[in-house]
Tab-separated table of C-alpha atoms and ligand atoms in Angstrom:
chain	number	residue	atom	x	y	z
A	1	MET	CA	-0.023	0.053	0.066
A	2	THR	CA	2.396	2.685	-1.182
A	3	GLU	CA	-0.345	5.005	-2.710
A	4	LEU	CA	-3.649	5.982	-0.993
A	5	ALA	CA	-5.981	6.347	-3.929
A	6	GLY	CA	-9.002	8.085	-2.674
A	7	LEU	CA	-12.330	9.317	-4.211
A	8	THR	CA	-12.433	12.626	-5.906
A	9	PHE	CA	-15.092	15.084	-4.485
A	10	PRO	CA	-16.622	18.499	-5.464
A	11	LEU	CA	-14.927	21.539	-3.809
A	12	ILE	CA	-17.419	24.467	-3.379
A	13	LEU	CA	-16.081	27.750	-3.172
A	14	ALA	CA	-18.592	30.380	-2.153
A	15	ALA	CA	-18.081	34.028	-1.345
A	16	PRO	CA	-19.716	37.301	-1.696
A	17	SER	CA	-19.053	38.966	-5.219
A	18	GLY	CA	-15.692	40.495	-5.376
A	19	ALA	CA	-14.180	38.456	-2.662
A	20	GLY	CA	-11.911	36.746	-5.299
A	21	LYS	CA	-13.180	33.277	-5.590
A	22	THR	CA	-12.945	33.258	-9.528
A	23	THR	CA	-9.379	34.422	-9.226
A	24	ILE	CA	-8.507	31.571	-6.677
A	25	ALA	CA	-10.458	29.066	-8.695
A	26	ARG	CA	-8.324	29.904	-11.793
A	27	GLU	CA	-5.086	29.788	-9.879
A	28	LEU	CA	-5.781	26.514	-8.501
A	29	ARG	CA	-6.794	25.162	-11.813
A	30	GLU	CA	-3.364	26.216	-12.985
A	31	ARG	CA	-1.714	24.409	-10.041
A	32	ARG	CA	-3.458	21.170	-10.382
A	33	GLY	CA	-4.402	19.081	-13.614
A	34	ASP	CA	-6.900	17.122	-11.716
A	35	VAL	CA	-9.022	20.270	-10.749
A	36	VAL	CA	-11.678	21.148	-13.257
A	37	PHE	CA	-13.896	24.185	-13.311
A	38	SER	CA	-17.643	23.747	-13.173
A	39	VAL	CA	-19.190	25.895	-16.110
A	40	SER	CA	-22.534	27.118	-14.952
A	41	ALA	CA	-25.421	28.307	-16.971
A	42	THR	CA	-26.548	31.911	-16.763
A	43	THR	CA	-28.678	34.342	-18.138
A	44	ARG	CA	-26.494	37.122	-17.489
A	45	SER	CA	-24.784	38.746	-20.603
A	46	PRO	CA	-21.087	37.939	-21.181
A	47	ARG	CA	-18.535	40.558	-19.944
A	48	PRO	CA	-15.709	41.550	-22.340
A	49	GLY	CA	-13.321	38.576	-22.775
A	50	GLU	CA	-15.807	36.032	-21.358
A	51	ARG	CA	-16.317	33.033	-23.684
A	52	ASP	CA	-19.426	30.793	-23.974
A	53	GLY	CA	-18.926	27.377	-22.845
A	54	VAL	CA	-15.522	28.221	-21.133
A	55	ASP	CA	-16.662	30.846	-18.494
A	56	TYR	CA	-20.456	30.256	-18.554
A	57	HIS	CA	-23.009	28.542	-20.665
A	58	PHE	CA	-24.692	31.808	-21.605
A	59	VAL	CA	-28.472	31.190	-22.260
A	60	ASP	CA	-31.659	33.103	-22.387
A	61	ALA	CA	-34.297	32.981	-19.704
A	62	ALA	CA	-36.555	30.439	-21.652
A	63	GLU	CA	-33.639	28.051	-22.152
A	64	PHE	CA	-32.753	28.332	-18.432
A	65	ARG	CA	-36.470	27.460	-17.612
A	66	ARG	CA	-36.249	24.480	-19.959
A	67	MET	CA	-33.075	23.327	-18.072
A	68	ILE	CA	-34.734	23.582	-14.766
A	69	GLY	CA	-37.924	21.734	-16.020
A	70	ALA	CA	-35.671	19.000	-17.527
A	71	GLY	CA	-33.845	18.348	-14.251
A	72	GLU	CA	-30.566	19.369	-15.927
A	73	LEU	CA	-29.473	21.892	-13.053
A	74	ILE	CA	-28.562	20.214	-9.578
A	75	GLU	CA	-28.978	23.669	-8.044
A	76	TRP	CA	-29.873	27.265	-9.289
A	77	ALA	CA	-30.475	30.451	-8.046
A	78	GLU	CA	-31.224	34.215	-8.957
A	79	VAL	CA	-28.172	36.196	-8.122
A	80	HIS	CA	-28.075	40.035	-8.601
A	81	GLY	CA	-31.077	39.864	-11.027
A	82	ASN	CA	-29.740	37.043	-13.193
A	83	LEU	CA	-30.202	33.240	-13.070
A	84	TYR	CA	-27.281	30.886	-12.417
A	85	GLY	CA	-27.272	27.229	-12.246
A	86	THR	CA	-24.959	24.023	-12.034
A	87	PRO	CA	-25.417	21.380	-14.644
A	88	LEU	CA	-25.881	18.074	-12.941
A	89	ARG	CA	-23.670	16.680	-15.888
A	90	ASN	CA	-20.721	18.549	-14.546
A	91	VAL	CA	-20.876	16.439	-11.267
A	92	HIS	CA	-21.210	13.153	-13.206
A	93	ASP	CA	-18.472	13.983	-15.567
A	94	ALA	CA	-16.004	14.829	-12.984
A	95	VAL	CA	-16.692	11.583	-11.050
A	96	ALA	CA	-16.137	9.500	-14.261
A	97	ARG	CA	-12.958	11.198	-15.050
A	98	ARG	CA	-11.829	11.133	-11.331
A	99	GLU	CA	-11.445	14.847	-11.257
A	100	TYR	CA	-12.136	17.479	-8.357
A	101	LEU	CA	-15.112	19.611	-9.604
A	102	LEU	CA	-14.515	23.225	-8.545
A	103	LEU	CA	-17.749	25.122	-8.167
A	104	ASP	CA	-17.738	28.777	-7.994
A	105	ILE	CA	-21.268	29.517	-6.738
A	106	ASP	CA	-23.273	31.826	-4.394
A	107	VAL	CA	-24.328	30.874	-0.922
A	108	GLN	CA	-27.947	29.921	-1.939
A	109	GLY	CA	-26.515	27.461	-4.295
A	110	ALA	CA	-24.145	26.133	-1.732
A	111	ARG	CA	-26.989	25.655	0.783
A	112	GLN	CA	-28.994	23.705	-1.880
A	113	LEU	CA	-26.101	21.440	-2.389
A	114	ARG	CA	-25.437	20.507	1.203
A	115	GLY	CA	-28.118	18.009	1.171
A	116	LYS	CA	-27.560	16.910	-2.476
A	117	LEU	CA	-23.795	16.356	-2.527
A	118	PRO	CA	-22.765	14.962	1.085
A	119	GLN	CA	-19.243	14.119	-0.241
A	120	ALA	CA	-18.566	17.835	-1.165
A	121	VAL	CA	-16.257	20.160	0.622
A	122	PHE	CA	-17.645	23.631	1.293
A	123	VAL	CA	-15.125	26.600	1.362
A	124	PHE	CA	-16.145	30.167	2.129
A	125	VAL	CA	-13.967	32.940	0.878
A	126	LEU	CA	-13.844	36.116	2.938
A	127	PRO	CA	-12.308	39.458	1.903
A	128	PRO	CA	-9.740	40.909	4.186
A	129	SER	CA	-12.282	43.615	5.236
A	130	GLY	CA	-15.522	45.282	4.042
A	131	LEU	CA	-13.541	48.280	2.532
A	132	VAL	CA	-11.333	46.062	0.564
A	133	LEU	CA	-14.373	44.215	-0.792
A	134	SER	CA	-15.800	47.471	-1.943
A	135	GLU	CA	-12.490	48.474	-3.550
A	136	ARG	CA	-12.150	45.210	-5.458
A	137	LEU	CA	-15.611	45.365	-6.750
A	138	ALA	CA	-14.917	48.994	-7.966
A	139	GLY	CA	-11.275	47.872	-9.326
A	140	ARG	CA	-12.951	45.058	-11.515
A	141	GLY	CA	-14.699	47.842	-13.292
A	142	SER	CA	-17.256	45.430	-14.669
A	143	GLU	CA	-20.522	46.773	-13.246
A	144	GLU	CA	-22.289	50.290	-12.968
A	145	VAL	CA	-22.311	51.991	-9.562
A	146	GLU	CA	-25.988	50.988	-8.732
A	147	VAL	CA	-25.156	47.319	-9.486
A	148	ARG	CA	-21.950	47.414	-7.402
A	149	ARG	CA	-24.046	48.910	-4.534
A	150	ARG	CA	-26.514	46.093	-4.844
A	151	ARG	CA	-23.816	43.501	-5.033
A	152	LEU	CA	-22.220	45.067	-1.677
A	153	ALA	CA	-25.518	44.972	0.045
A	154	ASN	CA	-25.897	41.273	-0.919
A	155	ALA	CA	-22.339	40.570	0.345
A	156	ARG	CA	-23.222	41.796	3.774
A	157	ASP	CA	-26.099	39.191	3.834
A	158	GLU	CA	-23.856	36.460	2.252
A	159	ILE	CA	-20.988	36.899	4.699
A	160	ARG	CA	-23.102	36.000	7.545
A	161	GLU	CA	-23.509	32.440	6.048
A	162	ALA	CA	-19.741	31.731	6.384
A	163	ALA	CA	-20.467	30.099	9.759
A	164	TYR	CA	-22.264	27.156	8.168
A	165	PHE	CA	-19.431	26.217	5.874
A	166	ASP	CA	-16.838	23.500	6.483
A	167	TYR	CA	-13.738	25.908	6.072
A	168	ALA	CA	-13.359	29.632	5.947
A	169	ILE	CA	-10.301	31.325	4.367
A	170	VAL	CA	-9.416	35.156	3.994
A	171	ASN	CA	-8.213	36.200	0.598
A	172	ASP	CA	-5.768	38.786	1.467
A	173	HIS	CA	-2.535	37.728	-0.403
A	174	LEU	CA	-3.653	35.576	-3.493
A	175	ALA	CA	-0.931	32.823	-3.446
A	176	HIS	CA	-1.517	32.395	0.237
A	177	ALA	CA	-5.214	31.944	-0.200
A	178	VAL	CA	-4.714	29.488	-3.039
A	179	ASP	CA	-2.151	27.574	-0.860
A	180	GLU	CA	-4.773	27.377	1.789
A	181	VAL	CA	-7.606	25.954	-0.366
A	182	GLU	CA	-5.094	23.517	-1.952
A	183	ARG	CA	-4.119	22.308	1.613
A	184	ILE	CA	-7.848	21.860	2.300
A	185	LEU	CA	-8.168	19.730	-0.802
A	186	LEU	CA	-5.141	17.633	0.165
A	187	ALA	CA	-6.288	17.095	3.715
A	188	GLU	CA	-9.716	16.011	2.555
A	189	THR	CA	-8.174	13.405	-0.053
A	190	ARG	CA	-6.888	11.795	3.120
A	191	ARG	CA	-10.233	11.381	4.998
A	192	VAL	CA	-10.532	7.776	5.729
A	193	SER	CA	-14.012	7.642	4.548
A	194	ARG	CA	-12.800	8.728	1.110
A	195	ILE	CA	-10.312	6.010	0.612
A	196	PRO	CA	-12.227	2.809	-0.424
A	197	GLY	CA	-9.224	0.317	-0.487
A	198	LEU	CA	-8.013	1.332	2.998
A	199	GLU	CA	-9.618	-1.568	4.860
A	200	ALA	CA	-8.300	-4.208	2.415
A	201	GLY	CA	-4.945	-2.509	2.300
A	202	ILE	CA	-4.784	-2.422	6.251
A	203	ALA	CA	-5.929	-6.255	6.376
A	204	ARG	CA	-3.046	-7.033	3.893
A	205	MET	CA	-0.504	-5.032	5.843
A	206	CYS	CA	-1.615	-6.797	9.025
A	207	GLY	CA	-1.197	-10.187	7.174
A	208	GLU	CA	2.255	-9.223	6.309
A	209	ILE	CA	3.069	-8.394	9.730
A	210	ASP	CA	1.552	-11.516	11.163
A	211	GLY	CA	3.555	-13.377	8.456
A	212	TYR	CA	6.849	-11.858	9.649
A	213	LEU	CA	5.941	-12.371	13.327
A	214	GLY	CA	5.397	-15.936	12.637
A	215	THR	CA	8.582	-16.412	10.775
A	216	SER	CA	10.635	-14.641	13.272
A	217	GLN	CA	9.056	-16.509	16.184
A	218	GLY	CA	9.973	-19.783	14.437
A	219	GLN	CA	13.496	-18.471	13.931
A	220	HIS	CA	14.103	-16.999	17.330
A	221	GLY	CA	11.653	-18.916	19.669
B	301	ADP	P1	-15.514	37.109	-7.477
B	301	ADP	O1	-15.391	35.809	-8.286
B	301	ADP	O2	-15.532	36.450	-5.835
B	301	ADP	O3	-16.597	37.920	-7.724
B	301	ADP	P2	-13.102	38.100	-8.482
B	301	ADP	O4	-12.063	36.848	-8.635
B	301	ADP	O5	-13.675	38.460	-9.850
B	301	ADP	O6	-14.144	38.005	-7.364
B	301	ADP	O7	-12.151	39.144	-7.822
B	301	ADP	C1	-12.685	40.542	-7.844
B	301	ADP	C2	-11.537	41.487	-8.038
B	301	ADP	O8	-10.424	41.422	-7.127
B	301	ADP	C3	-10.633	41.110	-9.227
B	301	ADP	O9	-10.396	42.444	-9.952
B	301	ADP	C4	-9.460	40.504	-8.967
B	301	ADP	O10	-8.268	40.786	-9.709
B	301	ADP	C5	-9.335	41.155	-7.485
B	301	ADP	N1	-8.588	40.313	-6.565
B	301	ADP	C6	-8.880	38.798	-6.349
B	301	ADP	N2	-7.980	38.417	-5.384
B	301	ADP	C7	-7.347	39.278	-4.985
B	301	ADP	C8	-6.264	39.504	-3.999
B	301	ADP	N3	-5.955	38.528	-3.033
B	301	ADP	N4	-5.605	40.839	-3.823
B	301	ADP	C9	-5.865	41.734	-4.595
B	301	ADP	N5	-6.886	41.741	-5.607
B	301	ADP	C10	-7.485	40.703	-5.791
B	302	5GP	P1	-20.585	36.806	-11.770
B	302	5GP	O1	-21.810	37.211	-12.490
B	302	5GP	O2	-19.781	37.828	-11.195
B	302	5GP	O3	-19.966	35.909	-12.630
B	302	5GP	O4	-21.209	35.700	-10.698
B	302	5GP	C1	-22.237	36.263	-9.776
B	302	5GP	C2	-22.549	35.282	-8.542
B	302	5GP	O5	-23.133	34.075	-9.001
B	302	5GP	C3	-21.158	34.818	-7.961
B	302	5GP	O6	-21.450	34.852	-6.512
B	302	5GP	C4	-21.139	33.484	-8.424
B	302	5GP	O7	-20.462	32.570	-7.454
B	302	5GP	C5	-22.489	33.019	-8.708
B	302	5GP	N1	-22.674	31.890	-9.455
B	302	5GP	C6	-21.983	31.654	-10.526
B	302	5GP	N2	-22.409	30.427	-11.106
B	302	5GP	C7	-23.358	29.807	-10.285
B	302	5GP	C8	-24.180	28.750	-10.278
B	302	5GP	O8	-24.086	27.958	-11.122
B	302	5GP	N3	-25.077	28.604	-9.258
B	302	5GP	C9	-25.219	29.704	-8.209
B	302	5GP	N4	-26.153	29.342	-7.351
B	302	5GP	N5	-24.500	30.698	-8.252
B	302	5GP	C10	-23.582	30.901	-9.241
């Protein structure tokens, strides 16, 4: 038993808008080839540089409703006036490929997944402070002032949910925050309940030790 091969699992990153979870998710994916980004469906319009099928599946409201009706979304929520949802297929595909599925979703979606994905790990990303959060949202420059104000008001309510997650990290220095998420991932791969071959491996190892004890007893006893 030189290698402990565990089951992969979804890693859920939730945070108020602007805390940096997309940036962290991107960095983590760069570091690890076995981490894949869960591409959500959304009715929001693409921002400059965003690509359909890569950043999001950009769909209209009718298509989104069809996906809900067809049971294609494992969770969905209205966030800042747009609809967002995670295709169930993303979860199945990641399991089949033995990959860690990284979900960048809001707290309403995370709450829905608590019951549906008991194997998932829930990480909340906090900004260093409320002031820094407002500066990051302004710095991203992707929204109008009114939209930004709405996002900040939502952020205040979402931060209160952090206490219900498995882990909470502060995104102060980016590399440090990514290190922390990676360490959480590593620790969770070593959770005994995720290692299906552990009992058999232990039994084999005990057998080897018994064999050795029997032999050495024969030699020295
Ligand atoms: P979210 O996905 O949570 O809405 P983003 O990842 O888009 O947030 O980050 C919001 C803004 O903050 C972006 O402009 C990003 O470059 C910046 N940012 C993210 N993490 C950090 C950090 N640790 N230090 C400074 N700026 C950051
Ligand atoms: P943005 O428009 O900035 O890309 O995302 C806005 C918010 O929607 C973020 O908090 C993001 O995590 C969340 N979001 C993105 N995809 C999903 C999803 O599939 N489900 C849910 N519930 N939220 C999502």
